[in-house]
Amino acid sequence: QVQVVESGGGWVQLGGSLRLSCTISGITISVYEMGWYRQPPGKQRELVAEVWRKGRKELAESLKIRSTVSMDSAKTTTYFEVNSQQPWDTAVYYCYATIDGDNTSWGQGTQLTDSP
């Protein structure tokens, strides 16, 4: 069974950094794209990052300066790092992976919260 699992969430100091990771398993076909959405409390979900297997990357405009997204050489893991943590970065971050145009799998989310 295909599974997408996020990790790396937790408490982050204001101005600090945290790297989230996401790995897909249980597939026999190559991943074409992986990405991240986030959903702040009381807000709708927004797309924040995408990375394609050939190296193309996209970041939300509000995060371009202080975040990065990447994919490992095996093309099964994506990393999303938020730097200079701001209060509005507090959200549940969801990872997804697309192995073809009709097959997208989602993780269950990981919480990122600013620390006192």
Short mmCIF file of C-alpha atoms in Angstrom, two decimals, residues 8-107:
data_model
loop_
_atom_site.label_atom_id
_atom_site.label_comp_id
_atom_site.label_asym_id
_atom_site.label_seq_id
_atom_site.Cartn_x
_atom_site.Cartn_y
_atom_site.Cartn_z
CA GLY A 8 10.05 16.92 11.64
CA GLY A 9 7.23 19.03 12.99
CA GLY A 10 7.24 20.52 16.45
CA TRP A 11 7.99 23.73 18.31
CA VAL A 12 10.08 26.39 16.63
CA GLN A 13 11.44 29.58 18.15
CA LEU A 14 10.34 32.80 16.52
CA GLY A 15 13.05 33.54 14.01
CA GLY A 16 14.24 29.95 14.11
CA SER A 17 14.18 27.20 11.52
CA LEU A 18 12.75 23.76 11.12
CA ARG A 19 13.04 21.23 8.33
CA LEU A 20 10.11 19.00 7.53
CA SER A 21 10.58 15.77 5.64
CA CYS A 22 8.18 13.53 3.78
CA THR A 23 8.74 10.07 2.36
CA ILE A 24 6.59 7.97 0.08
CA SER A 25 6.78 4.19 0.19
CA GLY A 26 5.00 1.21 -1.29
CA ILE A 27 5.27 2.36 -4.89
CA THR A 28 6.64 0.61 -7.96
CA ILE A 29 6.40 3.57 -10.32
CA SER A 30 8.48 6.72 -10.20
CA VAL A 31 7.41 9.85 -8.36
CA TYR A 32 6.83 12.82 -10.61
CA GLU A 33 6.11 15.53 -8.06
CA MET A 34 5.99 16.06 -4.32
CA GLY A 35 4.75 19.09 -2.47
CA TRP A 36 3.44 20.71 0.65
CA TYR A 37 0.25 22.39 1.75
CA ARG A 38 -0.32 24.05 5.08
CA GLN A 39 -3.47 24.87 7.01
CA PRO A 40 -3.27 27.45 9.80
CA PRO A 41 -5.91 27.34 12.56
CA GLY A 42 -9.21 28.65 11.23
CA LYS A 43 -7.76 29.15 7.76
CA GLN A 44 -8.10 27.31 4.50
CA ARG A 45 -5.40 25.07 3.13
CA GLU A 46 -2.77 26.72 0.94
CA LEU A 47 -0.11 25.32 -1.36
CA VAL A 48 3.33 26.38 -0.18
CA ALA A 49 5.90 24.29 -2.03
CA GLU A 50 6.38 21.90 -4.93
CA VAL A 51 9.35 20.02 -6.32
CA TRP A 52 9.46 17.88 -9.45
CA ARG A 53 11.78 14.95 -10.07
CA LYS A 54 13.70 16.81 -12.76
CA GLY A 55 14.54 19.60 -10.34
CA ARG A 56 11.89 22.24 -10.93
CA LYS A 57 10.80 23.94 -7.73
CA GLU A 58 8.04 26.34 -6.79
CA LEU A 59 7.43 28.17 -3.54
CA ALA A 60 4.55 30.33 -2.40
CA GLU A 61 5.31 34.01 -2.88
CA SER A 62 5.21 34.71 0.84
CA LEU A 63 7.82 32.02 1.53
CA LYS A 64 10.25 32.40 -1.37
CA ILE A 65 12.83 34.35 0.62
CA ARG A 66 12.85 32.31 3.80
CA SER A 67 12.04 28.75 2.77
CA THR A 68 13.46 25.97 0.63
CA VAL A 69 12.11 22.79 -0.88
CA SER A 70 14.09 19.88 -2.25
CA MET A 71 13.93 16.22 -3.20
CA ASP A 72 16.45 13.51 -2.43
CA SER A 73 18.36 11.57 -5.08
CA ALA A 74 16.06 8.56 -4.76
CA LYS A 75 13.09 10.81 -5.57
CA THR A 76 11.08 9.42 -2.68
CA THR A 77 11.62 12.11 -0.06
CA THR A 78 10.97 15.83 -0.06
CA TYR A 79 12.28 18.36 2.41
CA PHE A 80 10.66 21.66 3.24
CA GLU A 81 12.48 24.12 5.47
CA VAL A 82 11.01 27.28 6.91
CA ASN A 83 13.48 29.85 8.16
CA SER A 84 12.87 32.96 10.24
CA GLN A 85 9.79 31.40 11.80
CA GLN A 86 6.84 33.75 12.10
CA PRO A 87 3.65 33.33 14.15
CA TRP A 88 1.60 32.87 11.01
CA ASP A 89 3.70 29.87 10.03
CA THR A 90 1.89 27.92 12.75
CA ALA A 91 -0.10 25.32 10.88
CA VAL A 92 -0.54 21.69 10.05
CA TYR A 93 1.70 20.91 7.11
CA TYR A 94 0.55 18.25 4.67
CA CYS A 95 2.77 16.49 2.17
CA TYR A 96 1.63 14.90 -1.06
CA ALA A 97 3.25 12.84 -3.77
CA THR A 98 2.11 12.30 -7.33
CA ILE A 99 3.28 9.24 -9.23
CA ASP A 100 1.21 9.97 -12.32
CA GLY A 101 -1.53 12.34 -13.37
CA ASP A 102 -4.25 10.28 -11.72
CA ASN A 103 -2.48 9.10 -8.60
CA THR A 104 -1.76 11.44 -5.72
CA SER A 105 -1.23 10.30 -2.15
CA TRP A 106 -1.32 12.43 0.98
CA GLY A 107 0.30 12.33 4.36
#
